[in-house]
Amino acid sequence: MTKIKKQIRLFFDIREGESKKVAYMFFLIFFLIASLLIIKPVRNSLFLSEIGVSKLPYAFILVALFSAVIIALFSKYSKKFHIGRLTRAVMDISILSLIGLWILLHFGIETKIFIYVFYVWVAIFGVITSMQFWLLSNYVFTIREAKRLFGLIGAGGISGGIFGGYLTNFLAPIIGTENLVLVSASFLFICIYLGKYVWVHYGRKNYSERISKTIQIESSEKKGSSFNIIRKSKYLTLFAGIVGISVLVSNLVDYQFNMIVSQNIKNEDELTAFFGFWLSNLSIFSLLFQLLFSGKIIKLFGLRTSLLFLPFSMLLGSIAVFIIPVLSSALLLKVSSGAFKQSINKSGRELLSMPIAADIKNRVKAFIDVFIANIATGLSGILLLIITIGFDFSVQQIGLISIFLVLVWTVLIYKIKAEYIGSFRTAIERRSINLDEEQLNLTDADITGSLLNVLKSDNKNQVLYVLNLLENFKSEKLIPHMKRLLNHRSADVKTAILNMLDGFSKDEFYAQVLELMNDKDLNVKINAISYLYNNSDNPEKLIEEYIHSGDPQIKIAVMMCIANSYREGAELWENAKLERLFDSVFSEESIKHLSPDEADTMRIYASNFIGISSYPGLFPYLYKAMESDSAEVKKSAIKNMGETCSTEFLSTIIETLNDRKLQKYSREVLAGYCDGAIPLLVERLQDKNEDQSIKNAIPSILGRIYSDETTHALSDNLLTGDRTLRFEMIKSLNKLKTRFPEIDTNTANVNIAIIEEIEYYYNLSAILGVEQRQKIESDKIETSTTSSEARQLLVSSLKDKVENTLERIFRLLGLKYSSSAMYDTYLGIVSNNTKLSEDAIEFLDNILSHKLKQYVIPIVETRDSEQLLRNAKLFFGIEFKDEEECISEMLNGDDDWLKTCAIYLASTSDISKYEEKVKDYLNDSDPVLRETATLALNN
């Protein structure tokens, strides 16, 4: 890594392995916003030149109505598709729309309806593409990464806005307004490539796990409407009022600006260039103000001033327009509205949302940002119609309305400040601020003071909670508290402080951290040596000093530090030196003097070292660790094999799937390999000679990896004769189908499997009917206890198999229809609740195809075993005259347990009838079947 590259990474806090995805996401939002900032000026100029500013209120109303409906529908139906596919669909539709728009413009088809549609479309395009980008970001970055990097990613959007606006200003006079639409579309083509790359390489592997959590969160959040929550809270009511009135005033300002601009500039291309130029200027002003002044203003003057900045600046602009309604006054008004709204006001709004309890924040914030904002947009349109058409207000008189609304806005801001402080203190006490979701901007003096006071508490959990909130807060006010907490009795608190020290002067903490190398806790030592290494004038000397310590914990801490250093800059370390250091600490010779438990701890951390560093020269150690007698050492080796992401370990990890102690860890690691593990997993799944327990474990792993390849692998192998394996495949497909309803399964195989399972159900039911009759007859006469027990075991086993088959049928139907709906129907069928059962049957009667209905409905309706036997003969020609035919059928079947039960029953009477068939199982791979066959023939 070059020195410049390292400096850039340090400046932006980009860590090892993050550079590429940060770059892709930066340019994705760059080109998205650039595209939007090209099409927006085109829309505005087209509307003003062809329709006129007087009709702008109608456009506001249409935007409010259609955007609310379309965004609501989009949010609802977007849950049925994974983010990668949805993002591509949005881009494709947008590009096609823009090409269609260009064709209409090129051929002069500029009807009023078309222009209104275009105006609304651009508004919706801006909202939906932004929603999609940030939703994708949530799956590309972890929560911690997002906190550090979203500011930089957001700067990509502002940069794209600057670029797009200036490009519009430059190109509009040269190529004309209509051809800018194609430039916008070309940027979206770039976004398709960037979005696909990001999804495939970073987003998809996080999606499966996160979407299941989202489903759980959504189900818990359905309690109570957003409107009622806001209505019952004074704080939220004031919050909603501030958002609503800010949108209302912004639209009045927008109308005034457009009216003055349209009076001064008549040419369409000149209008497009003008709007592009000033939209870029607004972006630059917003960016500079945010970087240079926003944080300082909030820090010095607090929340209220940050919220008052926008209304006061708009007040000055409105007064200027009222006194001198010329283009320069209009520009002052627009700059005060647009620039501060996206900088200091946005920061203030984020501060306002902090005290809202995490379990309701997403719903309430979305309701305010979308629904309340849309109502305000619609009201602004209605208000403008009333005052311009009804009362014929001039641009100056509209300014008077804006001035009045700004005063109301100011009153709401003054009222919310007191509520904000109280709500924040309550949130801290209740710990209701979600640390996993918040990216906090703790610059308000009152809030900072409240948090720092909590750090004096004796309550360890409360202190840790606040330290998490202050994780990225760098202020000299924090230093005395951090120094004190480095001596806290809790190792967790000391570790949290050590993780916060980056960015503070080393002179403040270096000596104190040096003392922590004698702490009793290993994690404290690991974090302490990491800080010392990164801040030492001579890190190599520091390593040499501590690597020879007699304390095993210090040696471990040093090695973890080296592993992290190697991962961030492998070229800084010589391989020979790395191996020498590793052997000096972790070789069997080096740890032979330790107790067994201490030695195993060293082996575990040796594996951790390899997992963190991913140094191939040490990979053989992980194979050796798998030979250990300790399950914990093996688990660590498996976990760290996965951390290396090296496919060379796949076979070794797969082999552990038949070990019950390791199976759970192996599954998690293999699922973490995502696409890298799929080919080998599928190969082992299809291998006829593979260990059965390994084959049975593979479907659940594939079911946790969302891709077309895993879906096809599972559905293509559905017709396996092993029903236990088939059941595992079906369950995994069900999970995928529930999470991703759009998955494409092998429909032909699903249909065949459904019919096979239905036939098998009737087959088992027919055998069960015969065995139950035989049991009743046998119980009437004196028979051997062994024979009675054998038949009872067979009957019980058949009942279990029938129930399992019924579940498989419904799970397969779930692949054809809705997984969740079919499983709920199955639960209704097997319940003892008559009403639920009847409703389930009615549902099936309405949804199943005619062919399936004729097979399935009799199964769920019929309680009479004799009727089931008649249906078995009617539908599939299945009929067994006596027990002998049933036993032969089971011996020729594919269920090892039923074969075992059948042989056991036959052995209690005359085994000679089945002797030839039973001999086939003397060398069977199933140990229970093999032993039962041997005992039966020997008797």
mmCIF file of N, CA and C in Angstrom, residues 293-303 306 443-445:
data_model
loop_
_atom_site.group_PDB
_atom_site.id
_atom_site.type_symbol
_atom_site.label_atom_id
_atom_site.label_comp_id
_atom_site.label_asym_id
_atom_site.label_seq_id
_atom_site.Cartn_x
_atom_site.Cartn_y
_atom_site.Cartn_z
ATOM 1 N N PHE A 293 -19.541 24.887 8.334
ATOM 2 C CA PHE A 293 -20.260 25.659 9.350
ATOM 3 C C PHE A 293 -21.300 24.877 10.164
ATOM 4 N N SER A 294 -21.966 23.888 9.552
ATOM 5 C CA SER A 294 -23.100 23.237 10.233
ATOM 6 C C SER A 294 -22.727 22.687 11.601
ATOM 7 N N GLY A 295 -21.636 21.880 11.618
ATOM 8 C CA GLY A 295 -21.233 21.275 12.884
ATOM 9 C C GLY A 295 -20.882 22.297 13.944
ATOM 10 N N LYS A 296 -20.179 23.346 13.528
ATOM 11 C CA LYS A 296 -19.770 24.375 14.484
ATOM 12 C C LYS A 296 -20.979 25.143 15.030
ATOM 13 N N ILE A 297 -21.929 25.436 14.149
ATOM 14 C CA ILE A 297 -23.132 26.173 14.592
ATOM 15 C C ILE A 297 -23.919 25.348 15.599
ATOM 16 N N ILE A 298 -24.122 24.050 15.287
ATOM 17 C CA ILE A 298 -24.874 23.190 16.211
ATOM 18 C C ILE A 298 -24.133 23.048 17.524
ATOM 19 N N LYS A 299 -22.788 22.908 17.432
ATOM 20 C CA LYS A 299 -21.986 22.725 18.649
ATOM 21 C C LYS A 299 -22.026 23.976 19.538
ATOM 22 N N LEU A 300 -21.954 25.143 18.906
ATOM 23 C CA LEU A 300 -21.902 26.390 19.678
ATOM 24 C C LEU A 300 -23.281 26.839 20.146
ATOM 25 N N PHE A 301 -24.288 26.683 19.282
ATOM 26 C CA PHE A 301 -25.593 27.284 19.579
ATOM 27 C C PHE A 301 -26.708 26.263 19.806
ATOM 28 N N GLY A 302 -26.467 24.984 19.480
ATOM 29 C CA GLY A 302 -27.440 23.954 19.795
ATOM 30 C C GLY A 302 -28.492 23.720 18.727
ATOM 31 N N LEU A 303 -29.459 22.868 19.074
ATOM 32 C CA LEU A 303 -30.478 22.414 18.142
ATOM 33 C C LEU A 303 -31.368 23.546 17.625
ATOM 34 N N SER A 306 -29.947 25.589 14.819
ATOM 35 C CA SER A 306 -29.832 24.836 13.568
ATOM 36 C C SER A 306 -31.182 24.738 12.866
ATOM 37 N N THR A 443 -23.860 16.803 18.592
ATOM 38 C CA THR A 443 -23.197 18.098 18.662
ATOM 39 C C THR A 443 -23.995 19.107 19.469
ATOM 40 N N ASP A 444 -25.210 18.778 19.852
ATOM 41 C CA ASP A 444 -26.004 19.691 20.650
ATOM 42 C C ASP A 444 -25.463 19.709 22.081
ATOM 43 N N ALA A 445 -25.190 20.896 22.586
ATOM 44 C CA ALA A 445 -24.530 21.040 23.901
ATOM 45 C C ALA A 445 -25.352 20.428 25.021
#
